[in-house]
Amino acid sequence: MAQLQLTSLIFVSIFAISSSSFIQPPHPFDPLTETELKLIRNVIKKTYPIGPKHRFTFQYVGLNEPDKSLVLSWHSSPHHSAKLPPRQAFIIARENGRTREIVVDFSSRAIVSDKIHVGNGNPMLTTDEQEAATSLVLKYKPFRESIRKRGLNILEVVARPQRWDGSVTEFKDRFMAPLPKANGTEFCISELKPPFGPALQNAVVLQPNGPGFKIDGHIVRWANWEFHISFDVRAGLVISLASIFDMDMNKYRQVLYKGHLSEMFVPYMDPSADWYFINYLDCGEFGCGQCAVSLEPYTDCPAGAVFMDGIFAGQDGTHTKISNVMCIFEKFAGDIMWRHTETEVPGLEITEVRPDVSLVARMVTTVGNYDYIVDYEFKPSGSIKVEVGLTGVLEVKPVEYVHTSEIKEDDIHGTIVADNTVGVNHDHFITFRLDLDIDGTDNSFIRNELVTKRAPKSAHIPRKSYWTTKRKIAKTEADARVKLGLKAEELVVVNPNRRTKHGNEVGYRLFPGPSSGPLLTQDDYPQIRGAFTNYDVWITLYNKSEVWASGLYADRSQGDDTLAVWSQRNREIEEKDIVMWYTVGFHHVPCQEDFPTMPTLTSGFELRPANFFEQNPVLETELIKLTTTPKCTPTTN
Amino acid sequence: MAQLQLTSLIFVSIFAISSSSFIQPPHPFDPLTETELKLIRNVIKKTYPIGPKHRFTFQYVGLNEPDKSLVLSWHSSPHHSAKLPPRQAFIIARENGRTREIVVDFSSRAIVSDKIHVGNGNPMLTTDEQEAATSLVLKYKPFRESIRKRGLNILEVVARPQRWDGSVTEFKDRFMAPLPKANGTEFCISELKPPFGPALQNAVVLQPNGPGFKIDGHIVRWANWEFHISFDVRAGLVISLASIFDMDMNKYRQVLYKGHLSEMFVPYMDPSADWYFINYLDCGEFGCGQCAVSLEPYTDCPAGAVFMDGIFAGQDGTHTKISNVMCIFEKFAGDIMWRHTETEVPGLEITEVRPDVSLVARMVTTVGNYDYIVDYEFKPSGSIKVEVGLTGVLEVKPVEYVHTSEIKEDDIHGTIVADNTVGVNHDHFITFRLDLDIDGTDNSFIRNELVTKRAPKSAHIPRKSYWTTKRKIAKTEADARVKLGLKAEELVVVNPNRRTKHGNEVGYRLFPGPSSGPLLTQDDYPQIRGAFTNYDVWITLYNKSEVWASGLYADRSQGDDTLAVWSQRNREIEEKDIVMWYTVGFHHVPCQEDFPTMPTLTSGFELRPANFFEQNPVLETELIKLTTTPKCTPTTN
């Protein structure tokens, strides 16, 4: 693979621009509509000429997040009767080589802010740019010649942009490697030959009384949960204003103001000239929403799933759509919500069991070769589980070897997964931004360390030790940088002004899943740009502008605008509006099972109420029975 | 609660002993049948008088595990035509205060071995003994008087045996505590009052072509898996001879010779006179099989589940039964087995998705207050996931406080979860014995450390670092003691004599879940007895007698026969028949949500093929569609 530096081209699709009038949408977090995108384009056209002859491109168009206090006062007003916050769009555009940050206000239909970005880094690559980059390579004569030399078909060659300059500044055809054969790489069932298997049996799911959830616009209501679901071209699926109904208090209580994917950092571990630069910041460079896929009913999401589209602006500002980009479904996994069999009371046997059900909001983003399944799972017990599933195909490199015994180098930086094919070692770091508001905005982060104590010496008591909890409040951002696994501690976000009737601070506790931290050195440029992975958990003071862990401009970034840099300000975070950042990390040494497609590997974390409720919130949930219905005939739709 | 020391009583139920003739069962791992249990009793009666007037009790009766080499040669013979290993029973009995280890051979219908146990520790407490202990307390006059003084109803008092002596040797009525009221402790839906909720919708699961698994005696076949499922009074559910069909090789390949729960260690963290001794070894003291519960269809196990009974010997040697003690079901959780959307090849868009299905074998053991859900999940991809769910009710103590502000002690060793009620801090350590045979018995344990390297200095390459794998073979048991989370390493069990066609050693990799190690000091008696939790992962040389991590005699054990002691022998384990021990650990600081019943908290681990197959083993699995069937009417059976 030759390394290339690519020029940014301007593509313009031809659209008829209708200046249809704009209707105020019902919810401040609703994604921008087709009508709003048209309005934005029309407003900007008044100031900047848009069209084939002009160098103006829309790199990012999204909701300009309204002021949090305005949203909260609207949300807490009876029947949301209070005034809605002003609705605005935030646009990052490139205009004659400059990067502009433009805010368009919908009520005044005007640009209310227009700045030129002067720092490091470039905005997200648009789909057009990514395609342009590829086609530029494929059109580039010396490259075509090198492909011809290898006897390959240029139509089967794929290139993925790595950097973003002005033209092809450099071209190297360094060496010829025996190219892996295609055999064994087919994964389309239509192309595969028998025998098939392992054989699995079909199943039918029916909800006789319909689904348990209701969707009103972008608001989802299910069991005791209510939340808003939205789509952003960089983050993909966004959960907002998630709150849970408390039966004792007879009201909804805030848990998560906003939660979404912030960045995915994928550095590869081959330092050679052809690979050292392969370190992706997937969301910041390519857009985890932009790369999200249309989900297939019954396979990507089970029976009963409801789907939602994703609408966003293309490079020319006209709207594009990914249909079925998100799905919502109830999960009946055969788990047990809670149970107890009481046998100790003489002459009395009690068995009470509640089967578990949860609600999942899912997206899948396919950034190049990998497919990332991102699930936000809500449980009636109050838990929010976030799960990331890794699947798709490996990023591989050609080698002369077909067998480990032939290896001459001291390190091939991966595993031979097929003839002449090495799956290269790499990491996946998936960072989530979780703006928790536990029963209100003023929260604290508690590190409850479990410490061993010596038991008091006693003639009658042989016991020598026990553990107890040592409560430490994180006063500043530095106190809240956590590397998991180093000590026994509970991590809890509490509202110090809200206590249960027994005096315990209401809170939500983080239950981390298995995770892996970075192994690159701190002076290495990929890690400087990916420094937001230096800790598994961070807490920062809420700041409207601190949303993307890799910085607002991740492409070609220098690491001067990352979560790690913001945390260096070491702001006070006790009894403040705070944001949790959690990174799900994987080290991936490929194995042959990962080829040509990889069985899903999953990790994640759980946020679980801890003294948030006065007692088990699902104690009084009524029994559902997941029955069979032998008589009915499935209709495969 | 007053501490009591209790006497062992002999209970004898009256049974007619039929000497029905004995039929050789088909599989060497099949649990003992009712007929076999009768035979055992008859054989032993010839030597030891059994009956009300004699002090002979059956403490443990189980299969005397046949010689592994005999089982394997039988299992690998065409159509299992080779001779079956001799079938025998292993009995632990108490006879006039002595503990005997008796082996009964079924073909010769004779005692072939009879030893007296001379070391420390007692056998498992029988159900009769546990009930006798309780009733002894309740009959004990000074105790009844102390209950009366408190104005309580003796019929509502529960006692749990802690130690096992000869008689009530000591009685202390230390203090009166305000007893928690019963209000808020009810968890039976029939007794609870509206409003109920959160409300959940029912669902129906139908498999139009029937379930995907077949059960032949105790052998389960599903997708590409085959395994034997059995029941032991101490371990509960036992998986044996799990092997997976390899389509390339057109044969079944061994993965897990035997896997089961070995011990559950639950130490409490209150060192006071009334609590310091509350440190359970649940399987060794009470029997995790003996305490297993009858599973309820549709709630404990979903629709389509198949149930199996557990048969074992009571204290008098006659058989008892727990019906539906195990269930097997297919899990359709809405997960994705693998997927990929290919968009990079110009003019070509491919989406292939395979929904995931797995097979779960489940038991629930309720040892006193806690209910443990133990799932063995098999995936077509070759993964075996083991999951433990904690639910049930907290072990609580009465206090004078109803609010944290009233607390006078410096440490109440727990959380106020209700009026006058403290949920006491404790741990749960659930230890599994996994006799892995990866493609044969001679395996090695590899610790693949991920180490950071400096990148070679180069003018053209700015990259400064990368990680690579440093492969370390565990030569001895000491090399294989692992504390998780201390460094980045992959833990793999390989068969060094079997390689893929690309030369990679075939293996299975351990993917640990979140886990917590012990915090008690090494000189503390509960930790000396629970020393098998000192590491998260151990590898030992296979030894037929090393099955129970806490030792064969866990009750009143001194820690001289634990996994930690066996590992001290530091045997060579390279290219040997080895056994993996894995502990799932939880620190539990109770919160109010855990009261009165606790929403299930889950952890576990996954064993995943790593270069075991030549490629993704589910690449060619055919698509199943989890359809809806809007027309049918569910029959709630």
PDB file of C-alpha atoms in Angstrom, chain B residues 40 43-44 62-65 87-92 100-106 108-115 544:
ATOM      1  CA  ILE B  40     -25.502 -48.320  47.724  1.00  0.00           C
ATOM      2  CA  VAL B  43     -24.442 -52.748  50.131  1.00  0.00           C
ATOM      3  CA  ILE B  44     -23.434 -50.546  53.043  1.00  0.00           C
ATOM      4  CA  GLY B  62     -21.853 -39.001  44.506  1.00  0.00           C
ATOM      5  CA  LEU B  63     -20.327 -40.560  41.454  1.00  0.00           C
ATOM      6  CA  ASN B  64     -16.807 -41.816  42.100  1.00  0.00           C
ATOM      7  CA  GLU B  65     -15.275 -40.094  39.112  1.00  0.00           C
ATOM      8  CA  ARG B  87     -19.025 -47.452  37.688  1.00  0.00           C
ATOM      9  CA  GLN B  88     -18.628 -46.652  41.347  1.00  0.00           C
ATOM     10  CA  ALA B  89     -20.036 -44.364  44.022  1.00  0.00           C
ATOM     11  CA  PHE B  90     -18.077 -42.252  46.487  1.00  0.00           C
ATOM     12  CA  ILE B  91     -19.687 -41.946  49.903  1.00  0.00           C
ATOM     13  CA  ILE B  92     -18.678 -39.794  52.826  1.00  0.00           C
ATOM     14  CA  ARG B 100     -15.540 -42.600  56.609  1.00  0.00           C
ATOM     15  CA  GLU B 101     -14.728 -42.473  52.885  1.00  0.00           C
ATOM     16  CA  ILE B 102     -16.373 -45.453  51.245  1.00  0.00           C
ATOM     17  CA  VAL B 103     -16.255 -46.539  47.606  1.00  0.00           C
ATOM     18  CA  VAL B 104     -19.028 -48.851  46.405  1.00  0.00           C
ATOM     19  CA  ASP B 105     -18.586 -50.715  43.130  1.00  0.00           C
ATOM     20  CA  PHE B 106     -21.804 -51.378  41.225  1.00  0.00           C
ATOM     21  CA  SER B 108     -19.449 -56.287  42.140  1.00  0.00           C
ATOM     22  CA  ARG B 109     -22.069 -54.693  44.427  1.00  0.00           C
ATOM     23  CA  ALA B 110     -19.456 -54.396  47.147  1.00  0.00           C
ATOM     24  CA  ILE B 111     -17.471 -51.884  49.173  1.00  0.00           C
ATOM     25  CA  VAL B 112     -14.109 -51.745  47.413  1.00  0.00           C
ATOM     26  CA  SER B 113     -12.570 -49.102  49.664  1.00  0.00           C
ATOM     27  CA  ASP B 114     -13.280 -47.883  53.184  1.00  0.00           C
ATOM     28  CA  LYS B 115     -11.065 -45.341  54.926  1.00  0.00           C
ATOM     29  CA  LYS B 544      -8.566 -36.619  40.502  1.00  0.00           C
TER      30      LYS B 544
END
